[in-house]
XYZ file of C-alpha atoms in Angstrom:
648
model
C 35.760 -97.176 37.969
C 36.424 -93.819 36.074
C 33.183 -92.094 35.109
C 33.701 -91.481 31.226
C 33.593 -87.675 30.569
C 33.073 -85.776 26.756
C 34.443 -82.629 25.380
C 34.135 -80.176 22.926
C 37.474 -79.680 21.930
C 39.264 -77.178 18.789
C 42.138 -78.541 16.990
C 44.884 -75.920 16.275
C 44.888 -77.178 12.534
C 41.514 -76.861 10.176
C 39.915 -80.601 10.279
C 36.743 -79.489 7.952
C 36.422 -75.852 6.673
C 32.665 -75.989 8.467
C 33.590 -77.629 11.675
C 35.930 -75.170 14.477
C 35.055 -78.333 17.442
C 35.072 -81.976 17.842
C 33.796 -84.119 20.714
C 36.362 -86.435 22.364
C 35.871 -88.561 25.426
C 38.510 -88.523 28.640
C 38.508 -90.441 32.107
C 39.992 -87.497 33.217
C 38.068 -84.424 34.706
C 39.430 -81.220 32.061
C 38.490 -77.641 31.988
C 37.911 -75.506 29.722
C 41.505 -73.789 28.195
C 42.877 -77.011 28.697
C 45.665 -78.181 26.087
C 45.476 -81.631 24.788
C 46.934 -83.933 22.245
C 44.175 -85.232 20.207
C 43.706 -88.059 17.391
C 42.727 -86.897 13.710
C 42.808 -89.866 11.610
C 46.011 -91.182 12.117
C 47.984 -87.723 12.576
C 48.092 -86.393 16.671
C 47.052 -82.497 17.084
C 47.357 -79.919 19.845
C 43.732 -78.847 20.686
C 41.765 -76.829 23.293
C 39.144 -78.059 25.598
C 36.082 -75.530 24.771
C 33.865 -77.133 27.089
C 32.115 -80.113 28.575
C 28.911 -81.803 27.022
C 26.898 -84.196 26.993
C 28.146 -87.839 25.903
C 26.905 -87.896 21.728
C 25.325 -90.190 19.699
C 28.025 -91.281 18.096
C 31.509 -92.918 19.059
C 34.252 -91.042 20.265
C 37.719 -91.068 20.435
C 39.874 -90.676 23.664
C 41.843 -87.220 24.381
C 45.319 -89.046 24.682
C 46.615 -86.455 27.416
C 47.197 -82.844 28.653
C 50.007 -80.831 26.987
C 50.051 -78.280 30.271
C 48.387 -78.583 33.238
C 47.462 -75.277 33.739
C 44.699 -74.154 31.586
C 44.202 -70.928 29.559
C 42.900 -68.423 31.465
C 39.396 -67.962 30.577
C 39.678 -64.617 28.915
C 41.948 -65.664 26.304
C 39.494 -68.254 25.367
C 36.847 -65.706 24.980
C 39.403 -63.354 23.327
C 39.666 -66.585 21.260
C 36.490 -67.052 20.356
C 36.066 -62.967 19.383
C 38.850 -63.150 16.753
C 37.227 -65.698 15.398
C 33.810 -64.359 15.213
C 34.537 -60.996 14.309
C 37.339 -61.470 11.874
C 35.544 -64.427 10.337
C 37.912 -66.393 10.710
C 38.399 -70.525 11.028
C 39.334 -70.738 14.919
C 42.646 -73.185 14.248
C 43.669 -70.260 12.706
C 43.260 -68.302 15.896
C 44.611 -70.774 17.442
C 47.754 -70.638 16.189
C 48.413 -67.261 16.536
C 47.865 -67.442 20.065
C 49.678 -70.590 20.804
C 53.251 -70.514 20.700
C 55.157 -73.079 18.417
C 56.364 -76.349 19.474
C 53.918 -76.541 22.517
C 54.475 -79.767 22.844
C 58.190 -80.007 23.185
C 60.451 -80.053 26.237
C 62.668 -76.970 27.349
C 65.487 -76.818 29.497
C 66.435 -72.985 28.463
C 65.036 -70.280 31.252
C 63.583 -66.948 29.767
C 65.275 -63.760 30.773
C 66.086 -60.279 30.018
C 68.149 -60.191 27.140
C 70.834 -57.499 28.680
C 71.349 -55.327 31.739
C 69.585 -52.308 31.836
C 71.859 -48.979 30.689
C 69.651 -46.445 32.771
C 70.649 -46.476 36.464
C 67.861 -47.722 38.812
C 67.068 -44.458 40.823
C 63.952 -42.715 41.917
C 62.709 -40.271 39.329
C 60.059 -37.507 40.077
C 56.879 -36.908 38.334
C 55.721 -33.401 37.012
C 52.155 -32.341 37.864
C 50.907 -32.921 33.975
C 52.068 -36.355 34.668
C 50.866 -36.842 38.418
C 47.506 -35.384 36.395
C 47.373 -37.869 33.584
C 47.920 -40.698 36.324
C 44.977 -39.741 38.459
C 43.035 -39.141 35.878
C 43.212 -42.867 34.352
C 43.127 -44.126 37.752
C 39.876 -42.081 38.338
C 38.298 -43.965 35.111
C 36.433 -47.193 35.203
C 37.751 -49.967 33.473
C 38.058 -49.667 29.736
C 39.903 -48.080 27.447
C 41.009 -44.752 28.172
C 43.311 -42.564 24.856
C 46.698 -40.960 26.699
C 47.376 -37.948 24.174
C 50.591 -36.842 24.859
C 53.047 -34.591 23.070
C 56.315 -36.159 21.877
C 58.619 -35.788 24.720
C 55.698 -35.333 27.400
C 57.337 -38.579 29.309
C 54.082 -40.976 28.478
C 56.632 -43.643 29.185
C 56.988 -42.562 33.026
C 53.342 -42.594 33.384
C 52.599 -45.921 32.134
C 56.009 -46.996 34.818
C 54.006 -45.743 37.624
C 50.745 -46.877 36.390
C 52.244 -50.700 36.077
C 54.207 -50.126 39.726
C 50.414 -49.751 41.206
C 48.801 -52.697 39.210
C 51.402 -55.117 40.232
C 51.297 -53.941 43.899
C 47.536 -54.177 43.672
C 48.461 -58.026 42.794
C 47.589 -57.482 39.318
C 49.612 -58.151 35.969
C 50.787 -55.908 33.208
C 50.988 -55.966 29.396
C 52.728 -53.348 27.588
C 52.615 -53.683 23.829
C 55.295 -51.642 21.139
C 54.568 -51.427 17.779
C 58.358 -52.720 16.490
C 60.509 -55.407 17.675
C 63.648 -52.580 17.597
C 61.431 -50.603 20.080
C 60.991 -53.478 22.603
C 65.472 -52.853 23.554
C 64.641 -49.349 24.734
C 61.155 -49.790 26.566
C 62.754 -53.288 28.104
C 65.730 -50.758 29.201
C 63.330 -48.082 30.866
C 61.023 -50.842 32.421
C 64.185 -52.928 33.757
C 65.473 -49.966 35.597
C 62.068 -50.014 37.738
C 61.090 -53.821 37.445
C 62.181 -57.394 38.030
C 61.730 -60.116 36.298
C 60.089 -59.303 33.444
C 58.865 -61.393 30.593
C 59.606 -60.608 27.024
C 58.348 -61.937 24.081
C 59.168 -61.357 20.347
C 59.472 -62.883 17.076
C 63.175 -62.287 16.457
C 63.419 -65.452 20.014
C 63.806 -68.672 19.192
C 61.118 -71.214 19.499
C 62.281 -72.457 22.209
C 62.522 -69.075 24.218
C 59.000 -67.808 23.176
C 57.321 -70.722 24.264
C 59.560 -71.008 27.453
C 58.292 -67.385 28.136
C 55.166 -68.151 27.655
C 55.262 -70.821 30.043
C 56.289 -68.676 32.439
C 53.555 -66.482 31.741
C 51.255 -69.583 32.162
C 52.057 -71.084 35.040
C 53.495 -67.875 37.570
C 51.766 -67.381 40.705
C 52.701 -63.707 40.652
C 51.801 -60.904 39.186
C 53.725 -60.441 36.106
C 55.126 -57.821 33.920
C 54.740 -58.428 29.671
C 56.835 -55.868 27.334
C 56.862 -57.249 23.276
C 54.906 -56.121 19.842
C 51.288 -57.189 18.747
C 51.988 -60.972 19.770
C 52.734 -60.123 23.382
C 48.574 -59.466 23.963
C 48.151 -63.164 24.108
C 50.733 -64.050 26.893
C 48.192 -66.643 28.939
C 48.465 -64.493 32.121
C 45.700 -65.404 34.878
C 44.470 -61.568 36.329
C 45.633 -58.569 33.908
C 45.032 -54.911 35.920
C 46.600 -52.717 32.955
C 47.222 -53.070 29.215
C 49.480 -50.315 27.786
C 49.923 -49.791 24.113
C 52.318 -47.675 23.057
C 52.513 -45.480 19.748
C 48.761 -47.140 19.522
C 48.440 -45.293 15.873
C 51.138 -47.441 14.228
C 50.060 -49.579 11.526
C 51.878 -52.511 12.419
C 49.204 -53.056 15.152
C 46.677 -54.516 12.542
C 48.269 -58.068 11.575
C 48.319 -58.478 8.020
C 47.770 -62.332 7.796
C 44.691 -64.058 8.734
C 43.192 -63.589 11.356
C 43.544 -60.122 10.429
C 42.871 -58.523 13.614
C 43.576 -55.120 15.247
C 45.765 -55.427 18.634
C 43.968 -52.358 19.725
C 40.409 -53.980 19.374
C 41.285 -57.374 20.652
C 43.051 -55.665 23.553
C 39.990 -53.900 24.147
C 38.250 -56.906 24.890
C 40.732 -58.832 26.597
C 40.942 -56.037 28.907
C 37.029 -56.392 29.684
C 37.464 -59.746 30.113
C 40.081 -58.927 33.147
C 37.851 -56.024 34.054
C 40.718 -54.242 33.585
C 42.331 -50.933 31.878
C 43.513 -50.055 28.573
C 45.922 -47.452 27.676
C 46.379 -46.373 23.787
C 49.085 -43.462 24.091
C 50.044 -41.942 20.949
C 51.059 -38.535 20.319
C 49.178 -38.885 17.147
C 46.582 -40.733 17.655
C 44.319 -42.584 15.133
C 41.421 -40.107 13.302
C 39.358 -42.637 13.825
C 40.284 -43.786 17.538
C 40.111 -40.094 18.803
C 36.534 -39.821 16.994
C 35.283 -42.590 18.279
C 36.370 -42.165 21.890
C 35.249 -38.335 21.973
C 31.704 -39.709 20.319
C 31.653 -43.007 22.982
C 32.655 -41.384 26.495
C 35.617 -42.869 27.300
C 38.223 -40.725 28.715
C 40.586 -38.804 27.040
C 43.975 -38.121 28.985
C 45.588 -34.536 27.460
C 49.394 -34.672 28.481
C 50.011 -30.825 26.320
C 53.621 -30.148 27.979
C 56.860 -31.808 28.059
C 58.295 -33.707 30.608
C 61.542 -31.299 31.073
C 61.795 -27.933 30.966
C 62.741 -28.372 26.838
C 63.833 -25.795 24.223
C 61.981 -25.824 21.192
C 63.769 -27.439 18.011
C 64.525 -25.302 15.459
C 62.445 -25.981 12.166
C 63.462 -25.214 8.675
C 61.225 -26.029 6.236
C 62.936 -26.459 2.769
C 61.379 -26.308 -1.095
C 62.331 -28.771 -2.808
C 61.634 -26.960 -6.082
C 63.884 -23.997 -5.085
C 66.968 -25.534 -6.730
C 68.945 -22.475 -4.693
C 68.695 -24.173 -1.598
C 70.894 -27.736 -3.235
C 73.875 -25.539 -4.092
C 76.355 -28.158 -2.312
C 74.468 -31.387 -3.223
C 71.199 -32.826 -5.208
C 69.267 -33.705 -2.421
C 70.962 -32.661 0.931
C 70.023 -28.605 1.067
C 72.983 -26.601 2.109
C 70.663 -26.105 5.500
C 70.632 -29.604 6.203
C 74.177 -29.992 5.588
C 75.227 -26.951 7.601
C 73.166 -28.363 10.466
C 74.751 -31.849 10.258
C 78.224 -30.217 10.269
C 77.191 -28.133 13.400
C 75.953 -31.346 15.291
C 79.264 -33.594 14.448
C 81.166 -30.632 15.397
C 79.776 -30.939 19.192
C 80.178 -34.717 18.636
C 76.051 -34.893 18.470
C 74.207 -37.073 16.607
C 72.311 -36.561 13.588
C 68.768 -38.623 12.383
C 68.351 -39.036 8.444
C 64.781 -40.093 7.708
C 63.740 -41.414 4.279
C 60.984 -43.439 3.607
C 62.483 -45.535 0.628
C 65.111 -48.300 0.844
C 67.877 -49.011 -1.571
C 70.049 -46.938 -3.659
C 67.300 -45.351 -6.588
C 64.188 -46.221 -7.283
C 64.298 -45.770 -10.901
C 66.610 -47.644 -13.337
C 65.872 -46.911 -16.827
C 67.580 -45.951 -20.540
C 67.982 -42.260 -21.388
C 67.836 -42.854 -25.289
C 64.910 -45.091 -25.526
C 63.172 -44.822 -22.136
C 63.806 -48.699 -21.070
C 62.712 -48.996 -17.810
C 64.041 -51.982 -14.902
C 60.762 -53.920 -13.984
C 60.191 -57.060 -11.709
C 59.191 -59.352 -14.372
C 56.847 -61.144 -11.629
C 55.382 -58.384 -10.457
C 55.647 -55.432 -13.131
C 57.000 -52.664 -10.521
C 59.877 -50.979 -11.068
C 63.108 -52.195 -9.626
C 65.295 -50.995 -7.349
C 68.887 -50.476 -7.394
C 71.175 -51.840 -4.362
C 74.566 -50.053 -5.314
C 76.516 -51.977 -2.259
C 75.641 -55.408 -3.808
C 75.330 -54.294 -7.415
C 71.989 -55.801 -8.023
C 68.341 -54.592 -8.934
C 65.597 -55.709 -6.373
C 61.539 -56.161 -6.157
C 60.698 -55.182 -3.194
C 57.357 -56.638 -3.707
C 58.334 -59.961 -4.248
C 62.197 -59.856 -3.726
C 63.716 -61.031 -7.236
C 66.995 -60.145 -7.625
C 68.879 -59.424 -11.090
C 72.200 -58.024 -12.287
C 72.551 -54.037 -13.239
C 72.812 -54.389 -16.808
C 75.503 -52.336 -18.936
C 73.559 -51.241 -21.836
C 69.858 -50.947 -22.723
C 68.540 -54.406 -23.258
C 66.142 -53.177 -25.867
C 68.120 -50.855 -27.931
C 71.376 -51.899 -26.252
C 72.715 -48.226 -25.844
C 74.970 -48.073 -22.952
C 73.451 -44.457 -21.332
C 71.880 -46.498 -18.077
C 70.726 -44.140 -15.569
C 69.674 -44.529 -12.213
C 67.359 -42.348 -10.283
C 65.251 -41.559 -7.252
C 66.667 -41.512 -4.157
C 66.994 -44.272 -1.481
C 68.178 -44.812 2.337
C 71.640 -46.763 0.832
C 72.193 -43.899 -1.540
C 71.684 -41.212 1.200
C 74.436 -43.837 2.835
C 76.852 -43.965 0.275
C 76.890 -39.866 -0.179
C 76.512 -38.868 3.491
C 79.709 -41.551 3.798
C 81.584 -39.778 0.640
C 80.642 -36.136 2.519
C 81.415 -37.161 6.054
C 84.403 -39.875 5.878
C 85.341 -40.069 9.261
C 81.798 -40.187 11.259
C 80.407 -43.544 12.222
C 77.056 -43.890 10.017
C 74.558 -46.456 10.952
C 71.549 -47.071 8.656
C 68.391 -48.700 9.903
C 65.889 -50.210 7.136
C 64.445 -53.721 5.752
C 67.823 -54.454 4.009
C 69.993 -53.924 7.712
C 71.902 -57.414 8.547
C 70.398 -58.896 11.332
C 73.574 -57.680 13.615
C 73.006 -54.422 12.272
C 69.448 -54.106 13.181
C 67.531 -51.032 15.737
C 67.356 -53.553 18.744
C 70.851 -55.309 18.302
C 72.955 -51.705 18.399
C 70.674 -49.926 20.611
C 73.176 -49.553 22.809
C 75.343 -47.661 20.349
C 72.786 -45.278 19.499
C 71.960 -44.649 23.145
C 75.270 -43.868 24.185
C 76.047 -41.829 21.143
C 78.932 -44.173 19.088
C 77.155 -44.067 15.624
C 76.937 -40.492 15.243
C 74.504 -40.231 11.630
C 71.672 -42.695 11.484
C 69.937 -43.194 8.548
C 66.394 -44.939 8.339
C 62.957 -45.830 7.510
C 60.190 -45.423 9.182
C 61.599 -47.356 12.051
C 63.929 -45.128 13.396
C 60.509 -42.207 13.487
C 58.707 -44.421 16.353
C 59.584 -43.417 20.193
C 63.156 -43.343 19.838
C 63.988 -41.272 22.626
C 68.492 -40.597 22.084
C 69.621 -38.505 24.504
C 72.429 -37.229 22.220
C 70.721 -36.409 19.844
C 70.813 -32.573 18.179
C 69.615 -32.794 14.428
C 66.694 -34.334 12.484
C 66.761 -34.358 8.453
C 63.715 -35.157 6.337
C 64.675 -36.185 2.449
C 61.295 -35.757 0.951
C 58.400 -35.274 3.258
C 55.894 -35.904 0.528
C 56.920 -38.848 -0.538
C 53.930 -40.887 1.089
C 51.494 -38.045 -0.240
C 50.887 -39.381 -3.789
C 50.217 -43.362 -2.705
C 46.077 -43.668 -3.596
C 44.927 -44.427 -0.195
C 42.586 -42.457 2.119
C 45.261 -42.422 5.163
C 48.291 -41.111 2.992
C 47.952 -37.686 4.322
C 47.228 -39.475 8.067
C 50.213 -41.221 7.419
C 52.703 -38.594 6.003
C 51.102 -36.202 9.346
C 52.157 -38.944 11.667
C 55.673 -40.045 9.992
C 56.190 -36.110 10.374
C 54.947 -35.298 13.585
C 56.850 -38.345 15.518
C 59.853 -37.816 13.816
C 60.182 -34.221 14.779
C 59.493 -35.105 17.931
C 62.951 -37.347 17.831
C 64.670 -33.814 19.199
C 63.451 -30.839 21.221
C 63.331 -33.401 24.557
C 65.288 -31.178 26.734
C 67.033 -27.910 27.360
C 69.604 -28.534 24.557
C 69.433 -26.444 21.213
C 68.391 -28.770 18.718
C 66.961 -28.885 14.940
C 64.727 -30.110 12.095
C 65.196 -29.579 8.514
C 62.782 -30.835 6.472
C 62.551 -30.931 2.692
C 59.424 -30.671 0.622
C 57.792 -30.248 -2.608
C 54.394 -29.530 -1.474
C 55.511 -27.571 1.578
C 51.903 -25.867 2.155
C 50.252 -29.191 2.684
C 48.463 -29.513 5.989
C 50.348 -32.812 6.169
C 53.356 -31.135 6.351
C 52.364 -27.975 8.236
C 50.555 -29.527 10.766
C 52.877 -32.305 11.004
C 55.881 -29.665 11.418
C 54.322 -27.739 13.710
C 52.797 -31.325 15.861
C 49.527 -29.594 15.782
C 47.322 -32.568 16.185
C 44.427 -30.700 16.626
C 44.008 -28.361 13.806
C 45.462 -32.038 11.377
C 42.078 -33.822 13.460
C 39.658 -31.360 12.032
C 40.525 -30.927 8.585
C 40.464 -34.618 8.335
C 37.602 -35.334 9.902
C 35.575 -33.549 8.148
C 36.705 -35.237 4.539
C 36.216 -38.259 5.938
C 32.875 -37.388 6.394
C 32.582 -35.912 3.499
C 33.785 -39.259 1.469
C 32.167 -41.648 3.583
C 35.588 -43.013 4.828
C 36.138 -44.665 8.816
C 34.830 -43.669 11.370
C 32.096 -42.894 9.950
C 31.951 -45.977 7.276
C 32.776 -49.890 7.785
C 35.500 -50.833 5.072
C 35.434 -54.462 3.801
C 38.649 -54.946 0.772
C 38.155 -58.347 -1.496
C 40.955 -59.377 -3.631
C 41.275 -62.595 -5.786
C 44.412 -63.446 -7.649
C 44.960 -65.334 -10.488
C 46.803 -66.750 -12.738
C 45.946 -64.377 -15.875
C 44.860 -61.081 -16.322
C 41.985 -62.183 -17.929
C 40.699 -63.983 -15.472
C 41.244 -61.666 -12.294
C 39.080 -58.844 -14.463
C 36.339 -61.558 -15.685
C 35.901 -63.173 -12.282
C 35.976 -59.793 -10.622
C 33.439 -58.775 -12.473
C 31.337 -61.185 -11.947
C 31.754 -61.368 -8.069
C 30.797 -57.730 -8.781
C 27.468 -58.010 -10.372
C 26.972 -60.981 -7.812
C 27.257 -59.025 -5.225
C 24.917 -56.178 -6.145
C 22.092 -58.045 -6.576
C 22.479 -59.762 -3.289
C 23.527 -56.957 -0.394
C 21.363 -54.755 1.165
C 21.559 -50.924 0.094
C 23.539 -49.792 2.436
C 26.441 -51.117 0.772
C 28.492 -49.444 -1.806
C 30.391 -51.344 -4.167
C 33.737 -49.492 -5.393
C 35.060 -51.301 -8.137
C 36.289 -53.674 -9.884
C 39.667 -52.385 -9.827
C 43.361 -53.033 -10.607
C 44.889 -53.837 -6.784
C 47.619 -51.077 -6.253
C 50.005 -53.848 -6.538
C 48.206 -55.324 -9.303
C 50.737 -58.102 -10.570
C 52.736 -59.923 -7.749
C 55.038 -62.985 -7.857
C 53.452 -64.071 -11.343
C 49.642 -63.615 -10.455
C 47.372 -60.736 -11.170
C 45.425 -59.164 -8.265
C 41.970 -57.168 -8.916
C 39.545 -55.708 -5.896
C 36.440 -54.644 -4.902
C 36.113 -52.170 -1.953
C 32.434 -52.342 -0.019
C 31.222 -49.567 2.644
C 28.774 -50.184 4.839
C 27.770 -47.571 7.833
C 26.438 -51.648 9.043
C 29.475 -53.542 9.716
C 27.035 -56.645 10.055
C 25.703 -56.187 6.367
C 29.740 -56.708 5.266
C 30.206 -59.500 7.125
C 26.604 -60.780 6.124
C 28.313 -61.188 2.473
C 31.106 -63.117 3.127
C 29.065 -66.430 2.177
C 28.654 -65.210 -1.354
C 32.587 -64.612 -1.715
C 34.240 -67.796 -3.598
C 36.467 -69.971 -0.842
C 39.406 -70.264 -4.114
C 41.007 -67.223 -5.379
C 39.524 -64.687 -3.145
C 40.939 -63.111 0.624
C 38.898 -60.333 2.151
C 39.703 -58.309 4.706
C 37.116 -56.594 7.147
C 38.362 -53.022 8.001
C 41.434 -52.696 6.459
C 43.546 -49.480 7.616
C 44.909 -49.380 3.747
C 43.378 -49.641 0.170
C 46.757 -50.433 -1.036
């Protein structure tokens, strides 16, 4: 006779808004991190055994069986039950970001590598800054410890030998990138060291991901994890070392709920493994270097670069010295006379623009007609290769029209500039050079992590890109860097822009200048003086880190201010203002002084996909009295967001 046992268990979908558990009854002897298929009604769930209790006063139903026999490991519950708590967020939610789809199902694939690593498998030797940096984070307790290195200061060969000694120590590794095109290139350096690694990434099938995560699951040794954000909750038993790379990126904060920052969560998964985090950035966070300077956790200088490099040449171009665009618009006769020079050695050459499409701009020169998403009321853009205009908020798509649709005059003009234009004229200037271009709009064969092997071995010669193609690419042929418009992220009406533009700057510079071969960087600028640009030109992190500092202080911004944004969207303009409003007033009366409400405001996207969008903006130096106001926020029409990294 089985002895009838009870659980606490979460369903991965929300049951009741107010209720994250349920207590179901099983012969069987669970523990906690246990999945289970459960009975809602009529409908079967996945769910997670919390813990044991007591049997209730009530009737139960019966967990009808385990989806894996090996539970969660203990620290990913807790991790669990953070996110949840300190995101304020419903914990199916959680759930289902750290579950992979279609948990249920049966595999026959096998995970693997997805190629052969290009780098040959040899010994390679550290330098003393490096053999420095190592015993200096092995010296540290657990916790988080900030690796500032210099672009080109071979970060990526200390975190190699830091991950050799975890794994020999019997300990597993988890090393995060901030893009999916990255993971090709840090897969290729790791592979050359390492066997049988585990990656993970959203661009896998369902299948593969959860077959990988399996893996991760149910391996008796220690393991090796390389992917973006998602990778942090691979269900690995004993974690030694968590690595994130280029830990200032934005894409490490996810932008649906729960809205979480991989560096914070990592922070605590790593406690719960008593183990080590690494966040190396050559520009780190404002915030992340302030606060680990003010909390007395290590930081890791790495001021030198791994070779014995030369210097890249910077030029520094004014935009509003039309002098310097005597042989095209927008490519300075510098830039172009450096791109010849690098094709000429059969070098590549990085383009790096900031703005997809053809032109920004579409409008009519006789009565000022301008293209705008009728959804969303932001201009659209012009895609010359498909002859179409595009929102790139909410992606409608419409013909180029042939005359004014207003006063139907036929003088359409299209401006701005765009990656697909810098395409089209570096194609027109250069017609026998293999161009590759690297933004949102690439083809899915034609993405960063599908040709890396092309741009590692040098066969596209100019690459053109986003931001993308700034982060950690480390090409070994290439010779020349180009900037379009440095500024362009200066004028956006957020408190990072300038963080941003700095960074953008400073990493893509960094693209060249990794070794003993002459290279250069030509940037172009209409606010060339800006410490932005300065600082970002010259990669002087230090002298960017002060200045900003202190305005931050000076406008009560993070890190030395909690940020909470609140957005509702409606239907009507009306609305959004009148209900903002009121939430407004509302929320005056009821928080605590400390707060400052900014706002009501138009959102910077203020009309998206047919709905308008208003927000309020609270700072606390408490993050407890922000979250202490949630309650009062409407559950219809409203999102928050507790400390956003954008106001945008």
């Amino acid at each position: 006779m089985y002895r009838m046992r009870y659980y606490e268990v979460a369903p991965n979908q929300i049951i009741r808004a107010t209720n994250h558990v349920f207590t179901y009854a099983s012969e069987k002897k669970l523990l906690p991190g246990h999945i289970v298929n459960v009975e809602v009604g009529k409908k079967m769930f996945i769910a997670v055994v919390m813990r044991e209790v007591e049997k209730p006063q009530y009737a139960t139903k019966v967990i009808q069986g385990t989806v894996e026999h090996t539970p969660l490991p203990l620290p990913i519950l807790r991790l669990a039950e953070w996110l949840s708590s300190y995101y304020a967020t419903h914990f199916a939610l959680v759930l289902q970001t750290i579950l992979p789809r279609g948990i249920n199902k049966k595999r026959r694939e096998r995970p693997s590598i997805d190629r052969a690593p290009m780098r040959s498998r040899t010994n390679y030797l550290l330098n003393s800054t490096q053999k420095k940096a190592i015993t200096d984070i092995e010296g540290t307790s657990p916790g988080t410890i900030l690796l500032h290195g210099v672009t080109g200061s071979g970060k990526t060969a200390v975190y190699i030998e830091l991950t050799k000694r975890t794994l020999e120590n019997g300990k597993s590794v988890i090393v995060l990138v901030p893009e999916i095109a990255l993971t090709s290139q840090i897969v290729d350096e790791f592979a050359s060291h390492f066997d049988n690694i585990i990656v993970t990434h959203s661009k896998q099938s369902e299948a593969e991901r959860h077959l990988a995560w399996r893996d991760a699951l149910t391996s008796s040794q220690p393991r090796l994890i390389i992917g973006p954000r998602s990778a942090l909750f691979m269900p690995l038993s004993s974690i030694g070392l968590i690595v994130i790379d280029e830990s200032h990126e934005p894409s490490f904060k996810q932008e649906q709920s729960p809205r979480y920052s991989a560096l914070r969560a990592a922070s605590i998964l790593a406690k719960g493994h008593d183990a080590k985090l690494v966040l190396g950035s050559a520009t780190p966070a404002v915030a992340d270097y302030f606060l680990a300077s003010h909390s007395g956790r290590p930081i890791v200088e790495m001021t030198k670069t791994a070779r014995n490099a030369t210097p890249p040449k910077i030029t520094l171009v004014d935009m509003t010295k039309r002098n310097a665009f005597q042989r095209h618009r927008f490519l300075s006769n510098a830039l172009l006379e450096a791109i010849e020079s690098s094709l000429a050695s059969k070098k590549q050459v990085l383009v790096f623009h900031n703005r997809r499409g053809s032109a920004t701009t579409t409008l009519c020169e006789t009565c000022g007609w301008q293209a705008s998403c009728t959804r969303c009321f932001v201009p659209l853009s012009l895609h010359a290769d498909k002859h179409e205009l595009r929102c790139h908020v909410c992606g409608l798509v419409e013909k180029v029209p042939v005359s004014c649709p207003v006063c139907h005059d036929p003088n359409i003009i299209h401006k701005g500039i765009g990656t697909k234009l810098i395409e089209s004229e570096l194609k027109k200037l250069f017609p026998k050079t293999n161009i590759g271009r690297f933004d949102g709009d690439s083809d899915t064969d034609q993405t960063l992590e599908s040709v890396y092997k092309d741009l590692y071995d040098g066969t596209i010669d100019i690459i053109i890109g986003t931001q993308v193609v700034a982060k950690g690419l480390d090409l070994p042929n290439l010779r020349t860097v180009g900037v379009i418009q440095a500024d362009a992220g200066l004028s956006l009406p957020d408190y990072g822009a300038s963080e941003r533009t700095f960074q953008l700057l400073a990493q893509v510079v960094g693209r060249v200048g990794r070794n003993d071969q002459q290279t250069s960087v030509i940037v172009q600028s209409y606010q060339p003086t800006h410490p932005a640009i300065s600082d970002g030109l010259a990669q002087n992190y230090p002298a960017f880190y002060e200045k900003t500092i202190v305005e931050r202080r000076r406008a009560h911004y993070p890190p030395f201010i909690f940020l909470m944004k609140i957005t509702c969207v409606y239907k009507t303009e009306s609305a959004a203002i009148r209900n903002a409003r009121a939430l407004a007033q509302k929320l005056k009366q009821y928080a605590p002084k400390t707060v400052e409400i900014l706002g009501p405001t138009p959102a910077f996207y203020e009309r998206q996909r047919d709905t308008y969008r208003w927000q309020l903006i609270l700072k606390s130096p408490r993050r407890q009295d922000l979250t202490d106001i949630l309650n009062q926020i409407p559950a219809t029409h409203w999102q928050f967001e507790i400390d956003p990294i954008s106001l945008l």
